[in-house]
Amino acid sequence: GDSVTQMEGPVTLSEEAFLTINCTYTATGYPSLFWYVQYPGEGLQLLLKATKADDKGSNKGFEATYRKETTSFHLEKGSVQVSDSAVYFCALMDSSYKLIFGSGTRLLVRP
Amino acid sequence: GAGVSQTPSNKVTEKGKYVELRCDPISGHTALYWYRQSLGQGPEFLIYFQGTGAADDSGLPNDRFFAVRPEGSVSTLKIQRTERGDSAVYLCASSPDGGRTDTQYFGPGTRLTVL
């Protein structure tokens, strides 16, 4: 079945460092891809999405590009802030319109 | 506008009891989803409604779990004879029409603890 694999955390960075969180997927067809973020004490929020190959999703300085050839959707940010500390989930929407999530990557940004 | 709301926010029950968890989706959203999130894991799909009908219930773990959406808006997830392994955060999400490019908007979740 469809699945999502993302890098294990926690990822600890200093403020203004470059961030990459790897995400790869296995799916039949061409699913839509999503990054969701869960800030401490809050619910899941959509961060960005891409619905077809080579699309780039972006929001709040984060970017991810839908790479069909490598089945990847890596999340990047050029300069992280303390306020970016959260758990990040990569997900795909399968052919039945349900989301399949990775296990999450905790990011801790130190001042 | 108002987002997805879920009640209660926390529910503690004893093994063997019956519980109901409620979800109020965003007004006008026809698609509604239930997920379950265990500690340290990503959410796992339970059931998907399109309008009043369950379009996909393949994620329900067994027949102790049941969900309804009688008027195509509010949904209730019902768990009979609760077990300790049912302890998790139950998340509800809604989307405008359930299409493949739709964004699912999540509620804050109900934390269920079975003692």
mmCIF file of C-alpha atoms in Angstrom:
data_model
loop_
_atom_site.group_PDB
_atom_site.id
_atom_site.type_symbol
_atom_site.label_atom_id
_atom_site.label_comp_id
_atom_site.label_asym_id
_atom_site.label_seq_id
_atom_site.Cartn_x
_atom_site.Cartn_y
_atom_site.Cartn_z
ATOM 1 C CA GLY A 1 0.000 0.000 0.000
ATOM 2 C CA ASP A 2 0.889 3.673 -0.108
ATOM 3 C CA SER A 3 3.328 4.933 2.498
ATOM 4 C CA VAL A 4 5.393 7.934 3.581
ATOM 5 C CA THR A 5 8.850 7.820 5.131
ATOM 6 C CA GLN A 6 10.398 10.852 6.753
ATOM 7 C CA MET A 7 13.630 11.366 8.590
ATOM 8 C CA GLU A 8 13.624 10.634 12.269
ATOM 9 C CA GLY A 9 14.126 13.407 14.728
ATOM 10 C CA PRO A 10 14.692 15.253 16.751
ATOM 11 C CA VAL A 11 16.473 17.735 14.558
ATOM 12 C CA THR A 12 18.231 20.396 16.613
ATOM 13 C CA LEU A 13 19.437 23.565 14.902
ATOM 14 C CA SER A 14 20.663 26.987 15.880
ATOM 15 C CA GLU A 15 18.630 30.011 14.869
ATOM 16 C CA GLU A 16 19.254 31.110 11.242
ATOM 17 C CA ALA A 17 20.536 27.669 10.233
ATOM 18 C CA PHE A 18 19.380 25.937 7.047
ATOM 19 C CA LEU A 19 16.741 23.247 7.460
ATOM 20 C CA THR A 20 16.065 20.142 5.417
ATOM 21 C CA ILE A 21 13.620 17.440 6.480
ATOM 22 C CA ASN A 22 13.604 14.513 4.091
ATOM 23 C CA CYS A 23 10.390 12.857 2.943
ATOM 24 C CA THR A 24 9.944 10.060 0.422
ATOM 25 C CA TYR A 25 6.769 8.282 -0.575
ATOM 26 C CA THR A 26 5.494 5.118 -2.207
ATOM 27 C CA ALA A 27 2.214 5.372 -4.064
ATOM 28 C CA THR A 28 0.291 4.167 -7.058
ATOM 29 C CA GLY A 29 -0.471 6.989 -9.418
ATOM 30 C CA TYR A 30 0.370 10.599 -8.663
ATOM 31 C CA PRO A 31 -0.843 11.637 -5.238
ATOM 32 C CA SER A 32 -1.070 15.160 -3.875
ATOM 33 C CA LEU A 33 1.615 15.806 -1.264
ATOM 34 C CA PHE A 34 1.410 17.841 1.925
ATOM 35 C CA TRP A 35 3.439 19.108 4.836
ATOM 36 C CA TYR A 36 1.532 19.665 8.071
ATOM 37 C CA VAL A 37 2.957 21.259 11.224
ATOM 38 C CA GLN A 38 1.969 20.750 14.849
ATOM 39 C CA TYR A 39 3.158 23.511 17.178
ATOM 40 C CA PRO A 40 3.358 22.746 20.906
ATOM 41 C CA GLY A 41 -0.130 22.567 22.378
ATOM 42 C CA GLU A 42 -1.833 23.188 19.046
ATOM 43 C CA GLY A 43 -3.574 21.150 16.369
ATOM 44 C CA LEU A 44 -2.321 20.083 12.967
ATOM 45 C CA GLN A 45 -2.060 22.920 10.446
ATOM 46 C CA LEU A 46 -1.355 22.736 6.752
ATOM 47 C CA LEU A 47 2.044 24.240 6.000
ATOM 48 C CA LEU A 48 2.181 23.721 2.237
ATOM 49 C CA LYS A 49 1.111 21.370 -0.514
ATOM 50 C CA ALA A 50 1.835 20.352 -4.107
ATOM 51 C CA THR A 51 -0.627 18.588 -6.339
ATOM 52 C CA LYS A 52 1.430 17.545 -9.351
ATOM 53 C CA ALA A 53 4.973 16.735 -10.374
ATOM 54 C CA ASP A 54 7.465 19.641 -10.311
ATOM 55 C CA ASP A 55 5.052 21.832 -8.346
ATOM 56 C CA LYS A 56 6.667 23.804 -5.542
ATOM 57 C CA GLY A 57 4.660 24.508 -2.429
ATOM 58 C CA SER A 58 5.736 27.410 -0.231
ATOM 59 C CA ASN A 59 4.593 29.175 2.926
ATOM 60 C CA LYS A 60 6.225 31.118 5.785
ATOM 61 C CA GLY A 61 9.656 30.721 4.174
ATOM 62 C CA PHE A 62 9.311 26.937 3.873
ATOM 63 C CA GLU A 63 9.450 25.246 0.479
ATOM 64 C CA ALA A 64 9.058 21.732 -0.892
ATOM 65 C CA THR A 65 9.169 20.502 -4.500
ATOM 66 C CA TYR A 66 7.237 17.471 -5.763
ATOM 67 C CA ARG A 67 9.894 15.240 -7.347
ATOM 68 C CA LYS A 68 8.267 12.368 -9.214
ATOM 69 C CA GLU A 69 11.567 10.869 -10.394
ATOM 70 C CA THR A 70 12.863 10.452 -6.842
ATOM 71 C CA THR A 71 9.414 10.135 -5.181
ATOM 72 C CA SER A 72 10.416 12.843 -2.727
ATOM 73 C CA PHE A 73 8.971 15.994 -1.162
ATOM 74 C CA HIS A 74 11.735 17.347 1.062
ATOM 75 C CA LEU A 75 10.968 20.354 3.264
ATOM 76 C CA GLU A 76 13.483 23.223 3.307
ATOM 77 C CA LYS A 77 13.881 26.600 4.946
ATOM 78 C CA GLY A 78 16.821 28.897 4.499
ATOM 79 C CA SER A 79 16.902 30.427 7.974
ATOM 80 C CA VAL A 80 14.970 28.873 10.844
ATOM 81 C CA GLN A 81 13.645 30.751 13.850
ATOM 82 C CA VAL A 82 12.956 29.640 17.400
ATOM 83 C CA SER A 83 9.246 29.926 16.583
ATOM 84 C CA ASP A 84 9.630 27.167 13.963
ATOM 85 C CA SER A 85 10.127 24.608 16.731
ATOM 86 C CA ALA A 86 7.366 22.065 16.151
ATOM 87 C CA VAL A 87 6.650 18.593 14.804
ATOM 88 C CA TYR A 88 6.463 18.372 11.008
ATOM 89 C CA PHE A 89 4.472 15.691 9.193
ATOM 90 C CA CYS A 90 4.773 14.748 5.541
ATOM 91 C CA ALA A 91 1.630 13.231 4.019
ATOM 92 C CA LEU A 92 0.173 12.035 0.743
ATOM 93 C CA MET A 93 -3.434 11.812 -0.338
ATOM 94 C CA ASP A 94 -4.122 8.378 -1.713
ATOM 95 C CA SER A 95 -6.552 7.361 -4.433
ATOM 96 C CA SER A 96 -9.354 7.080 -1.844
ATOM 97 C CA TYR A 97 -8.822 10.722 -0.762
ATOM 98 C CA LYS A 98 -7.491 9.900 2.668
ATOM 99 C CA LEU A 99 -4.194 11.238 4.029
ATOM 100 C CA ILE A 100 -1.349 8.879 4.801
ATOM 101 C CA PHE A 101 1.143 10.459 7.176
ATOM 102 C CA GLY A 102 4.757 9.880 8.006
ATOM 103 C CA SER A 103 5.719 9.445 11.640
ATOM 104 C CA GLY A 104 6.711 13.090 12.100
ATOM 105 C CA THR A 105 9.988 14.930 12.671
ATOM 106 C CA ARG A 106 10.477 17.056 15.744
ATOM 107 C CA LEU A 107 12.432 20.278 15.116
ATOM 108 C CA LEU A 108 14.034 22.183 17.968
ATOM 109 C CA VAL A 109 15.574 25.559 17.171
ATOM 110 C CA ARG A 110 17.891 27.031 19.807
ATOM 111 C CA PRO A 111 18.479 30.793 20.128
ATOM 112 C CA GLY B 1 -14.612 31.842 10.169
ATOM 113 C CA ALA B 2 -14.880 29.043 12.679
ATOM 114 C CA GLY B 3 -12.609 26.075 12.234
ATOM 115 C CA VAL B 4 -13.242 22.431 12.991
ATOM 116 C CA SER B 5 -14.255 21.913 16.599
ATOM 117 C CA GLN B 6 -14.221 18.730 18.654
ATOM 118 C CA THR B 7 -15.748 17.883 21.988
ATOM 119 C CA PRO B 8 -14.786 16.926 24.566
ATOM 120 C CA SER B 9 -11.147 17.987 24.466
ATOM 121 C CA ASN B 10 -10.310 15.289 26.996
ATOM 122 C CA LYS B 11 -12.129 12.118 27.920
ATOM 123 C CA VAL B 12 -11.103 9.683 30.630
ATOM 124 C CA THR B 13 -13.044 6.456 30.854
ATOM 125 C CA GLU B 14 -12.749 3.001 32.294
ATOM 126 C CA LYS B 15 -12.077 -0.152 30.341
ATOM 127 C CA GLY B 16 -15.297 -1.599 28.996
ATOM 128 C CA LYS B 17 -17.238 1.665 28.904
ATOM 129 C CA TYR B 18 -18.875 3.312 25.902
ATOM 130 C CA VAL B 19 -17.729 6.728 24.627
ATOM 131 C CA GLU B 20 -18.873 9.216 22.027
ATOM 132 C CA LEU B 21 -16.640 11.834 20.440
ATOM 133 C CA ARG B 22 -18.156 14.740 18.527
ATOM 134 C CA CYS B 23 -16.891 16.704 15.543
ATOM 135 C CA ASP B 24 -18.280 19.954 14.104
ATOM 136 C CA PRO B 25 -16.757 20.539 10.662
ATOM 137 C CA ILE B 26 -16.267 23.833 8.895
ATOM 138 C CA SER B 27 -19.630 25.042 7.624
ATOM 139 C CA GLY B 28 -20.278 23.969 4.054
ATOM 140 C CA HIS B 29 -17.614 21.261 3.947
ATOM 141 C CA THR B 30 -19.077 18.072 2.527
ATOM 142 C CA ALA B 31 -16.139 15.797 3.357
ATOM 143 C CA LEU B 32 -15.339 14.773 6.919
ATOM 144 C CA TYR B 33 -12.554 12.491 8.159
ATOM 145 C CA TRP B 34 -11.620 10.818 11.419
ATOM 146 C CA TYR B 35 -8.008 9.955 12.255
ATOM 147 C CA ARG B 36 -6.319 8.546 15.335
ATOM 148 C CA GLN B 37 -2.904 9.659 16.557
ATOM 149 C CA SER B 38 -0.903 7.650 19.049
ATOM 150 C CA LEU B 39 1.962 9.210 20.961
ATOM 151 C CA GLY B 40 4.974 9.851 18.755
ATOM 152 C CA GLN B 41 3.212 8.749 15.582
ATOM 153 C CA GLY B 42 1.513 10.376 12.633
ATOM 154 C CA PRO B 43 -2.279 10.342 12.390
ATOM 155 C CA GLU B 44 -3.848 7.144 11.023
ATOM 156 C CA PHE B 45 -7.025 7.166 8.975
ATOM 157 C CA LEU B 46 -10.214 5.734 10.436
ATOM 158 C CA ILE B 47 -13.191 6.758 8.291
ATOM 159 C CA TYR B 48 -14.223 9.252 5.599
ATOM 160 C CA PHE B 49 -17.713 10.693 5.036
ATOM 161 C CA GLN B 50 -18.939 12.329 1.878
ATOM 162 C CA GLY B 51 -22.178 13.988 2.905
ATOM 163 C CA THR B 52 -24.147 11.619 5.121
ATOM 164 C CA GLY B 53 -22.600 8.400 3.880
ATOM 165 C CA ALA B 54 -19.373 6.677 4.833
ATOM 166 C CA ALA B 55 -17.339 6.630 1.618
ATOM 167 C CA ASP B 56 -14.468 4.683 3.160
ATOM 168 C CA ASP B 57 -14.433 2.997 6.577
ATOM 169 C CA SER B 58 -11.452 0.769 5.896
ATOM 170 C CA GLY B 59 -9.444 2.278 8.760
ATOM 171 C CA LEU B 60 -11.824 1.344 11.568
ATOM 172 C CA PRO B 61 -9.849 -1.199 13.601
ATOM 173 C CA ASN B 62 -12.772 -3.464 14.532
ATOM 174 C CA ASP B 63 -16.535 -3.528 15.032
ATOM 175 C CA ARG B 64 -16.307 -1.732 18.375
ATOM 176 C CA PHE B 65 -15.772 1.469 16.394
ATOM 177 C CA PHE B 66 -18.635 3.153 14.586
ATOM 178 C CA ALA B 67 -19.239 6.658 13.229
ATOM 179 C CA VAL B 68 -22.274 8.532 11.969
ATOM 180 C CA ARG B 69 -23.016 11.788 10.210
ATOM 181 C CA PRO B 70 -26.817 11.767 9.960
ATOM 182 C CA GLU B 71 -27.411 15.260 8.542
ATOM 183 C CA GLY B 72 -24.186 15.693 6.618
ATOM 184 C CA SER B 73 -22.646 18.081 9.126
ATOM 185 C CA VAL B 74 -21.818 17.029 12.709
ATOM 186 C CA SER B 75 -20.265 13.607 13.114
ATOM 187 C CA THR B 76 -19.993 11.327 16.125
ATOM 188 C CA LEU B 77 -17.383 8.612 16.588
ATOM 189 C CA LYS B 78 -18.636 5.897 18.897
ATOM 190 C CA ILE B 79 -16.456 3.355 20.652
ATOM 191 C CA GLN B 80 -18.004 0.410 22.492
ATOM 192 C CA ARG B 81 -16.353 -1.709 25.194
ATOM 193 C CA THR B 82 -13.287 0.532 25.293
ATOM 194 C CA GLU B 83 -9.869 -1.046 25.745
ATOM 195 C CA ARG B 84 -6.633 0.466 27.039
ATOM 196 C CA GLY B 85 -5.215 0.240 23.535
ATOM 197 C CA ASP B 86 -7.872 2.701 22.347
ATOM 198 C CA SER B 87 -6.110 5.488 24.258
ATOM 199 C CA ALA B 88 -4.993 8.089 21.702
ATOM 200 C CA VAL B 89 -5.845 11.512 20.309
ATOM 201 C CA TYR B 90 -8.802 11.304 17.947
ATOM 202 C CA LEU B 91 -8.652 13.925 15.222
ATOM 203 C CA CYS B 92 -11.409 15.138 12.965
ATOM 204 C CA ALA B 93 -10.817 16.958 9.684
ATOM 205 C CA SER B 94 -13.054 18.444 7.025
ATOM 206 C CA SER B 95 -12.522 19.592 3.450
ATOM 207 C CA PRO B 96 -14.705 21.428 0.935
ATOM 208 C CA ASP B 97 -15.536 18.477 -1.295
ATOM 209 C CA GLY B 98 -13.056 15.683 -0.695
ATOM 210 C CA GLY B 99 -11.174 16.061 -3.964
ATOM 211 C CA ARG B 100 -7.563 14.960 -4.505
ATOM 212 C CA THR B 101 -6.217 18.501 -4.291
ATOM 213 C CA ASP B 102 -8.368 19.523 -1.325
ATOM 214 C CA THR B 103 -6.810 20.668 1.924
ATOM 215 C CA GLN B 104 -8.058 18.851 4.998
ATOM 216 C CA TYR B 105 -8.510 21.181 7.975
ATOM 217 C CA PHE B 106 -8.002 19.552 11.344
ATOM 218 C CA GLY B 107 -9.652 20.120 14.673
ATOM 219 C CA PRO B 108 -7.760 20.248 17.978
ATOM 220 C CA GLY B 109 -8.546 16.621 18.760
ATOM 221 C CA THR B 110 -10.043 14.672 21.634
ATOM 222 C CA ARG B 111 -7.558 12.979 23.940
ATOM 223 C CA LEU B 112 -9.071 9.674 25.033
ATOM 224 C CA THR B 113 -7.590 7.869 28.014
ATOM 225 C CA VAL B 114 -8.884 4.405 28.891
ATOM 226 C CA LEU B 115 -7.937 3.333 32.401
#
